[in-house]
Coordinates of C-alpha atoms in Angstrom, one line a residue:
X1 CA -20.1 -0.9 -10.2
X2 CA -18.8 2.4 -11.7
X3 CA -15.5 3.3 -9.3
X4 CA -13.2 6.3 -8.7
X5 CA -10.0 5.3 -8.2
X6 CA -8.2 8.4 -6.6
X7 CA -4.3 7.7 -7.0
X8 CA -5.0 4.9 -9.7
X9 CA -1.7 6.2 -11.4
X10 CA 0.4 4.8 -8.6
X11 CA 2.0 1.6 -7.8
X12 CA -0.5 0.0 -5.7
X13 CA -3.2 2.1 -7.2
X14 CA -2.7 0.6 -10.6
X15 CA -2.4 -3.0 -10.1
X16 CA -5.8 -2.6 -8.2
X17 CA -7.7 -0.8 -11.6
X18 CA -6.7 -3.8 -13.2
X19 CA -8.7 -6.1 -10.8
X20 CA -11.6 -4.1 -10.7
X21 CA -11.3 -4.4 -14.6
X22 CA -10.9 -8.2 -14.2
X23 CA -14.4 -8.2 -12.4
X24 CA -15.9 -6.1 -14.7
X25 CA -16.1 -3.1 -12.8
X26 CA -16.4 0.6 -14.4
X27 CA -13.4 2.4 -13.8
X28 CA -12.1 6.0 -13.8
X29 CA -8.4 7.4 -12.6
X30 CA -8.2 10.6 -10.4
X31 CA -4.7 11.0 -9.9
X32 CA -2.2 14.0 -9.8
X33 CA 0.9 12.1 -11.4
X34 CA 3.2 13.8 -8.1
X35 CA 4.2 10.0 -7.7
X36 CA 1.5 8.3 -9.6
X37 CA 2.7 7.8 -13.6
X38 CA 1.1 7.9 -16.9
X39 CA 2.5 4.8 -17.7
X40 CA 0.6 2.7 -15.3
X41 CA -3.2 4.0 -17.0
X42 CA -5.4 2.0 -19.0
X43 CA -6.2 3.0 -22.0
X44 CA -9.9 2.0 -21.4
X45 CA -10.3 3.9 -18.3
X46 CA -11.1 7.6 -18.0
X47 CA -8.6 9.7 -16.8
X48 CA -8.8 12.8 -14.6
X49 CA -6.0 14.7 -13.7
X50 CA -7.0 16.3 -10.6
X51 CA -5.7 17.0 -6.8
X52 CA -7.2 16.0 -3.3
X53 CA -6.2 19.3 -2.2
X54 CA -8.5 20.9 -4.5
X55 CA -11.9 21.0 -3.4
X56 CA -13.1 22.0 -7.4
X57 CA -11.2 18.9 -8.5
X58 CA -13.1 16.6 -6.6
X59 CA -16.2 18.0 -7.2
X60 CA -15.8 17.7 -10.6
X61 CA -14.8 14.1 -10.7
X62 CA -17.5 12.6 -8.0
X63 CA -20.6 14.6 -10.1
X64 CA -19.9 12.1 -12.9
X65 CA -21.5 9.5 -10.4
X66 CA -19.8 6.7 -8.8
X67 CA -21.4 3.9 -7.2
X68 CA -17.8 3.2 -5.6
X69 CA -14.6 5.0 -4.7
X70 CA -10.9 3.6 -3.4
X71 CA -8.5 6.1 -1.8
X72 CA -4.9 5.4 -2.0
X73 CA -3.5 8.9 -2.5
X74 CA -1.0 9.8 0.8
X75 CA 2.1 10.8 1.2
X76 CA 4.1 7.0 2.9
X77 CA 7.3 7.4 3.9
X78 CA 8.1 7.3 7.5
X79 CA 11.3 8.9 7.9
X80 CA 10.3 11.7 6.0
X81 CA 6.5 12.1 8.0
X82 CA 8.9 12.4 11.0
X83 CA 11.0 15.6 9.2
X84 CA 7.9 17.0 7.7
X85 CA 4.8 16.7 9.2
X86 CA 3.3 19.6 7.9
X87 CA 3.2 17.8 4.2
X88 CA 1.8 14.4 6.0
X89 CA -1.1 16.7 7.7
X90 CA -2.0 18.7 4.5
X91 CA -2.1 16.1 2.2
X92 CA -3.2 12.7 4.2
X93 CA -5.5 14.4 6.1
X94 CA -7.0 17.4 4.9
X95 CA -6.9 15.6 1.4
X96 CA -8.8 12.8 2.7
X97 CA -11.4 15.0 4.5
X98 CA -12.3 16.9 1.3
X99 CA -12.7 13.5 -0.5
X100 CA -14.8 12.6 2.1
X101 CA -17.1 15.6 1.9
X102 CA -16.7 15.9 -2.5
X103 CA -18.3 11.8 -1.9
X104 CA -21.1 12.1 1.3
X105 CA -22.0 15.2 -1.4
X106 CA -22.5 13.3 -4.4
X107 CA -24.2 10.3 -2.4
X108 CA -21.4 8.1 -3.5
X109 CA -21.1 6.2 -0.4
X110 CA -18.9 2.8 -0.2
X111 CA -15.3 3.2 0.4
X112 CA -12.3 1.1 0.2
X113 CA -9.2 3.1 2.3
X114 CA -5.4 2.1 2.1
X115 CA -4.4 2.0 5.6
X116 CA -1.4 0.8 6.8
X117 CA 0.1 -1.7 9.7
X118 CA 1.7 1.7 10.9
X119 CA -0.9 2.4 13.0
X120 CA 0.4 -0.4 15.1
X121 CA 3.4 1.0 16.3
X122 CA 5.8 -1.7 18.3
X123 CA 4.7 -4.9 18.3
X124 CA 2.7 -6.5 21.8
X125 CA 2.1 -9.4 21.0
X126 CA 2.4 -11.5 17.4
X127 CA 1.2 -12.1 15.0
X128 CA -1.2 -8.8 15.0
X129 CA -4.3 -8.9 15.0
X130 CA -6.9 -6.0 14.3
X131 CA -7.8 -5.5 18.1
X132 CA -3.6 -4.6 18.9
X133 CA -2.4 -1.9 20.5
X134 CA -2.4 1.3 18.3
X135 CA 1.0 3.5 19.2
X136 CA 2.3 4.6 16.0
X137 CA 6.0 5.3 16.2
X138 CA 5.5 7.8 13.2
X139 CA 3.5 10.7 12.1
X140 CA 2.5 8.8 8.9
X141 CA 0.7 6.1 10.9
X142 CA -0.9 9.0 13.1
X143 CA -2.3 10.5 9.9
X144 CA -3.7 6.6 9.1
X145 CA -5.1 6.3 11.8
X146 CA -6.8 9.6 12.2
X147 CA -8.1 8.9 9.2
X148 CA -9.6 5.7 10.8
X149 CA -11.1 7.1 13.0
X150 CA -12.5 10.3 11.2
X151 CA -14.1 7.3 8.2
X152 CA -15.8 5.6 11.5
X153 CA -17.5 9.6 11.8
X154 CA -18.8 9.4 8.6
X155 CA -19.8 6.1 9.0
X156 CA -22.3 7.0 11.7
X157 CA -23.3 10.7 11.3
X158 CA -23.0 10.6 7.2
X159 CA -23.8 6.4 6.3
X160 CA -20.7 6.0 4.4
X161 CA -19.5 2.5 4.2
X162 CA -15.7 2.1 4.5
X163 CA -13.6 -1.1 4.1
X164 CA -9.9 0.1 6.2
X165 CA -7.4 -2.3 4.6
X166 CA -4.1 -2.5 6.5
X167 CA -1.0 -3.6 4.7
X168 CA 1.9 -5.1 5.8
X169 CA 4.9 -4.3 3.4
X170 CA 3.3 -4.2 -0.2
X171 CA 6.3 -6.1 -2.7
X172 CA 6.0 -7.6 -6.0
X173 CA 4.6 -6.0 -9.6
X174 CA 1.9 -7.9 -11.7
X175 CA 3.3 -11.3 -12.8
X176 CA 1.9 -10.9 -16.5
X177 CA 3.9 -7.8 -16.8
X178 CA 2.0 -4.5 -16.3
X179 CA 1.5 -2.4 -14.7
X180 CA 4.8 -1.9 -14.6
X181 CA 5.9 1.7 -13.7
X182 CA 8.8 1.4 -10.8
X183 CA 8.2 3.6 -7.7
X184 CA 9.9 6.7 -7.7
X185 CA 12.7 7.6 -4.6
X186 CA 11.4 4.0 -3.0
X187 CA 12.7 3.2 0.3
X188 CA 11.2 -0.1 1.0
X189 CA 13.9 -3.2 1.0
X190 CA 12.7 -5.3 -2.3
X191 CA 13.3 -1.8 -4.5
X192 CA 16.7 -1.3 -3.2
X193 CA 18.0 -4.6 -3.6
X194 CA 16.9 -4.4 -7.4
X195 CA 18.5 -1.1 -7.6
X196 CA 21.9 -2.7 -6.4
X197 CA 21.3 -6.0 -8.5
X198 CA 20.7 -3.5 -11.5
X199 CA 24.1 -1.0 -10.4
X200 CA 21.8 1.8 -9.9
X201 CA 23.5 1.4 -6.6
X202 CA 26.8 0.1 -5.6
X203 CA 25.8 -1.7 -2.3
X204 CA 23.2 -1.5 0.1
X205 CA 22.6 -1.5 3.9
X206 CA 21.2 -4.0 6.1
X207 CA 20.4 -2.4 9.4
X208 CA 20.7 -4.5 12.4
X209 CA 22.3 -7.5 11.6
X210 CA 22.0 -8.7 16.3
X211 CA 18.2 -8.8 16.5
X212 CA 16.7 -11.8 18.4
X213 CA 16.0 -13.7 15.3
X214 CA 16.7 -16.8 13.5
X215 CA 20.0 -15.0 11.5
X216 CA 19.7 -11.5 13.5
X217 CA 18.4 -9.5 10.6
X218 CA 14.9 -7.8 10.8
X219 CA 11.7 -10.0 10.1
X220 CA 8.8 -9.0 8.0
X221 CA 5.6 -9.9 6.5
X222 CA 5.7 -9.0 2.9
X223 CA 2.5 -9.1 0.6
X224 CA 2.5 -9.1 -3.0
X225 CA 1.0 -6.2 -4.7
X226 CA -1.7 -8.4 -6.4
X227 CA -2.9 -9.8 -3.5
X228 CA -3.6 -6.6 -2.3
X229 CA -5.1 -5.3 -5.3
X230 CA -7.7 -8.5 -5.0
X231 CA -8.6 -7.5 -1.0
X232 CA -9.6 -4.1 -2.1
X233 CA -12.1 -5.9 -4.9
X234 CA -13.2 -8.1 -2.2
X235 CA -13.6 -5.7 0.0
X236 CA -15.3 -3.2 -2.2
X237 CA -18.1 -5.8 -3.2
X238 CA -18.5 -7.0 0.5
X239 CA -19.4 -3.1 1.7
X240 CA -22.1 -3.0 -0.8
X241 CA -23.5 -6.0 -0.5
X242 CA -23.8 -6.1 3.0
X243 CA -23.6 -2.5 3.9
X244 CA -21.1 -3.2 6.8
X245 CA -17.9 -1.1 7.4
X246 CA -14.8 -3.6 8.1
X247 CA -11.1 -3.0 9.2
X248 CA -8.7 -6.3 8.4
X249 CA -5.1 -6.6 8.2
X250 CA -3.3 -8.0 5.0
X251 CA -0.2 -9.9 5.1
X252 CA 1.3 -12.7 3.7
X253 CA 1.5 -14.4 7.5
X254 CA 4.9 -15.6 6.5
X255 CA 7.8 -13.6 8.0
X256 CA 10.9 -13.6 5.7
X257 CA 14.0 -11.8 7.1
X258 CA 16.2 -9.3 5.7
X259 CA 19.1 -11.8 4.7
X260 CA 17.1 -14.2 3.2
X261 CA 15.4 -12.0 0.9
X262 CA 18.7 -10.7 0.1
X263 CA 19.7 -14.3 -0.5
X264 CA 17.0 -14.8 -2.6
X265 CA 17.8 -11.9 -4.8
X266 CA 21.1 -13.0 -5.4
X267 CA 20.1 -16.5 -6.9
X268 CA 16.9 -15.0 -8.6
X269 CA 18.6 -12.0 -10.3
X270 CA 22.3 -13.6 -10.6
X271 CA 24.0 -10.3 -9.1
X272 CA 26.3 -10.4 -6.4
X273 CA 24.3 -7.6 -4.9
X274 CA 26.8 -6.0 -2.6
X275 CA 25.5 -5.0 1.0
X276 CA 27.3 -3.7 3.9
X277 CA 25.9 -4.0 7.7
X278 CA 25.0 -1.4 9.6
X279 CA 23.6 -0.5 13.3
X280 CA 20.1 -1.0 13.6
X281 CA 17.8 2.4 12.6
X282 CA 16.0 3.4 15.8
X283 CA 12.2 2.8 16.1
X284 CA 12.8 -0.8 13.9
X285 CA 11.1 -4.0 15.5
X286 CA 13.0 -6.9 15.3
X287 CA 9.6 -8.9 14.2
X288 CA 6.4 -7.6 12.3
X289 CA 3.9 -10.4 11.4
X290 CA 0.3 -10.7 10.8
X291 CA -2.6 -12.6 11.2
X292 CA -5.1 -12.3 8.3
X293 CA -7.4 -14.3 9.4
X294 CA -10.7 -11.7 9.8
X295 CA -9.7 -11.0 6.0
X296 CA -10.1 -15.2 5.0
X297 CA -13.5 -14.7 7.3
X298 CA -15.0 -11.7 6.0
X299 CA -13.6 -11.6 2.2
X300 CA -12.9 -15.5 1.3
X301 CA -9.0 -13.5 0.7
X302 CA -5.9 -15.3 0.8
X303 CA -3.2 -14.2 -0.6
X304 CA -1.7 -16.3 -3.5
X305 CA 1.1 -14.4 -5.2
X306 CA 3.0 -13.7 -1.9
X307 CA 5.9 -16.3 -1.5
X308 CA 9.6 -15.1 -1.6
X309 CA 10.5 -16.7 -5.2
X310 CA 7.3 -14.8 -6.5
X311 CA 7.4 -11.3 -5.4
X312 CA 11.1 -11.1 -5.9
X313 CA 10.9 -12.8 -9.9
X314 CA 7.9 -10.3 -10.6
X315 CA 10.1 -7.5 -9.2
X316 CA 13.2 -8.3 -11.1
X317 CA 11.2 -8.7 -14.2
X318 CA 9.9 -5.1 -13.8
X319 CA 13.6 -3.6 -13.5
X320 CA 14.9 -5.6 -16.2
X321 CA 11.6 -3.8 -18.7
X322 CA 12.4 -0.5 -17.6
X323 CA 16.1 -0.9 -18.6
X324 CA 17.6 -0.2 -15.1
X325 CA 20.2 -2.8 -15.5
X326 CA 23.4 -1.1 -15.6
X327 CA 26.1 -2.5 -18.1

């Protein structure tokens, strides 16, 4: 299939060009570099520099005929969604609505969305499962799952075929070395653990250290980067063969806690890693696992890069190419 990746520049965006290019699949970049980065393209692929907020943009890029497109351009950080809202409307939604209408006009009409387990909000009941409760406790997973819900529109007034992929915390960079490109301003735990191993920082913050779990420290269900990139493939080839929308959750199914990954680090990367405790950050649920097990149904996915030892090597590895170890 010939496929648009709109933010194929980025972190996740990039590793998932490279699995579409591992199946043979026709590939062009739309991306507007505002996090994406010219290091993570493919020489092979097209390239368009181009913005979701520009109506012209997109018209230009989709009239080149796609048989395919995968959207993962949105704004993702919480805390800041909950300070600036505005942004997260403009560009998550209104960005996604014009790709939307730039595709249904140009009869490109499968879709693979980056959606996020935000749109679960506190945990019921775990592990989650699709059919949970949705109460986001932020205004990014609002504009996810608007977005949701405005694809499942289109589905059934317009025919386009969507494939909603929830993540759990994406972790890890490709294990044969690129793409590479670190995130920029990340907030996510694996990042800033490297940043302290590397002296980028000197000493980090684990938040909560009394939760009601097995060392008190936050539980999560991290899912390496690869893994994900290999649902979206899957899930891209199951829309057009069977011409069936589909919503899964993808996680690793494993909770790790915040201390162990720490602990971890430190034997992986050798660094003392210095961290200091600190009260819990308000709206954070002691445990957040999933249950992927629509996604082994529906795709034949299971995640195989996802362990601890893995997505914390691959990360390290990343760090120590882009010369952020400190002396």
């Amino acid at each position: 299939m010939k496929v648009l990746v709109i933010g194929g520049a980025g972190y996740i965006g990039s590793h998932v060009v490279k699995e579409l290019m591992k199946k043979n699949h026709e590939v062009v970049v739309f991306d507007n570099l505002s996090s994406g980065l010219r290091e993570n393209l493919f020489p092979e692929n097209k390239f368009i520099y181009g913005n979701i907020l520009i109506q012209d943009d997109l018209e230009k890029a989709f009239s080149l005929g796609f048989d395919a497109f995968v959207h993962l351009a949105a704004f993702k950080a919480a805390g800041e969604s909950m300070l600036e809202p505005e942004k997260y409307s403009v560009n998550n939604i209104t960005g996604t609505i014009n790709i939307l209408n730039a595709a249904v006009k140009h009869n490109c009409k499968n879709m693979v969305f980056s959606s996020s387990a935000a749109v679960f909000g506190e945990p019921k009941y775990l592990p989650i499962d699709e059919e949970h409760p949705k109460n986001p406790e932020n205004y990014y997973g609002f504009t996810k799952l608007k977005i949701e819900e405005i694809m499942a529109w289109y589905d059934k007034i317009r025919g386009l075929k969507f494939a909603a992929l929830r993540y759990f915390n994406a972790a890890g960079y490709d294990v044969d070395g690129f793409p590479c490109g670190l995130e920029q301003n990340p907030a996510n735990l694996l990042p800033v653990i490297m940043e302290t191993a590397c002296g980028m920082r000197k000493q980090m913050r684990v938040f909560g250290t009394d939760y009601d779990t097995r060392d008190g420290t936050c539980i999560r269900d991290y899912v390496h980067v690869t893994d994900l990139a290999d649902a979206h493939v899957k899930a891209l080839e199951y829309i057009a063969k069977t011409g069936e929308s589909l919503t899964v959750n993808l996680g690793s199914e494993t909770g790790v806690t915040v201390k162990e990954m720490l602990d971890t680090a430190r034997k992986i990367t050798g660094k003392e890693i210095p961290a200091v405790f600190a009260d819990r950050r308000p709206g954070d649920p002691a445990n957040l696992v999933a249950t992927s097990k629509l996604a082994r149904e529906k795709l034949g996915w299971t995640p195989t890069h996802s362990d601890v030892t893995t997505l914390l090597e691959s990360t390290w590895k990343a760090y120590l190419k882009n010369g952020k170890l400190k002396d």
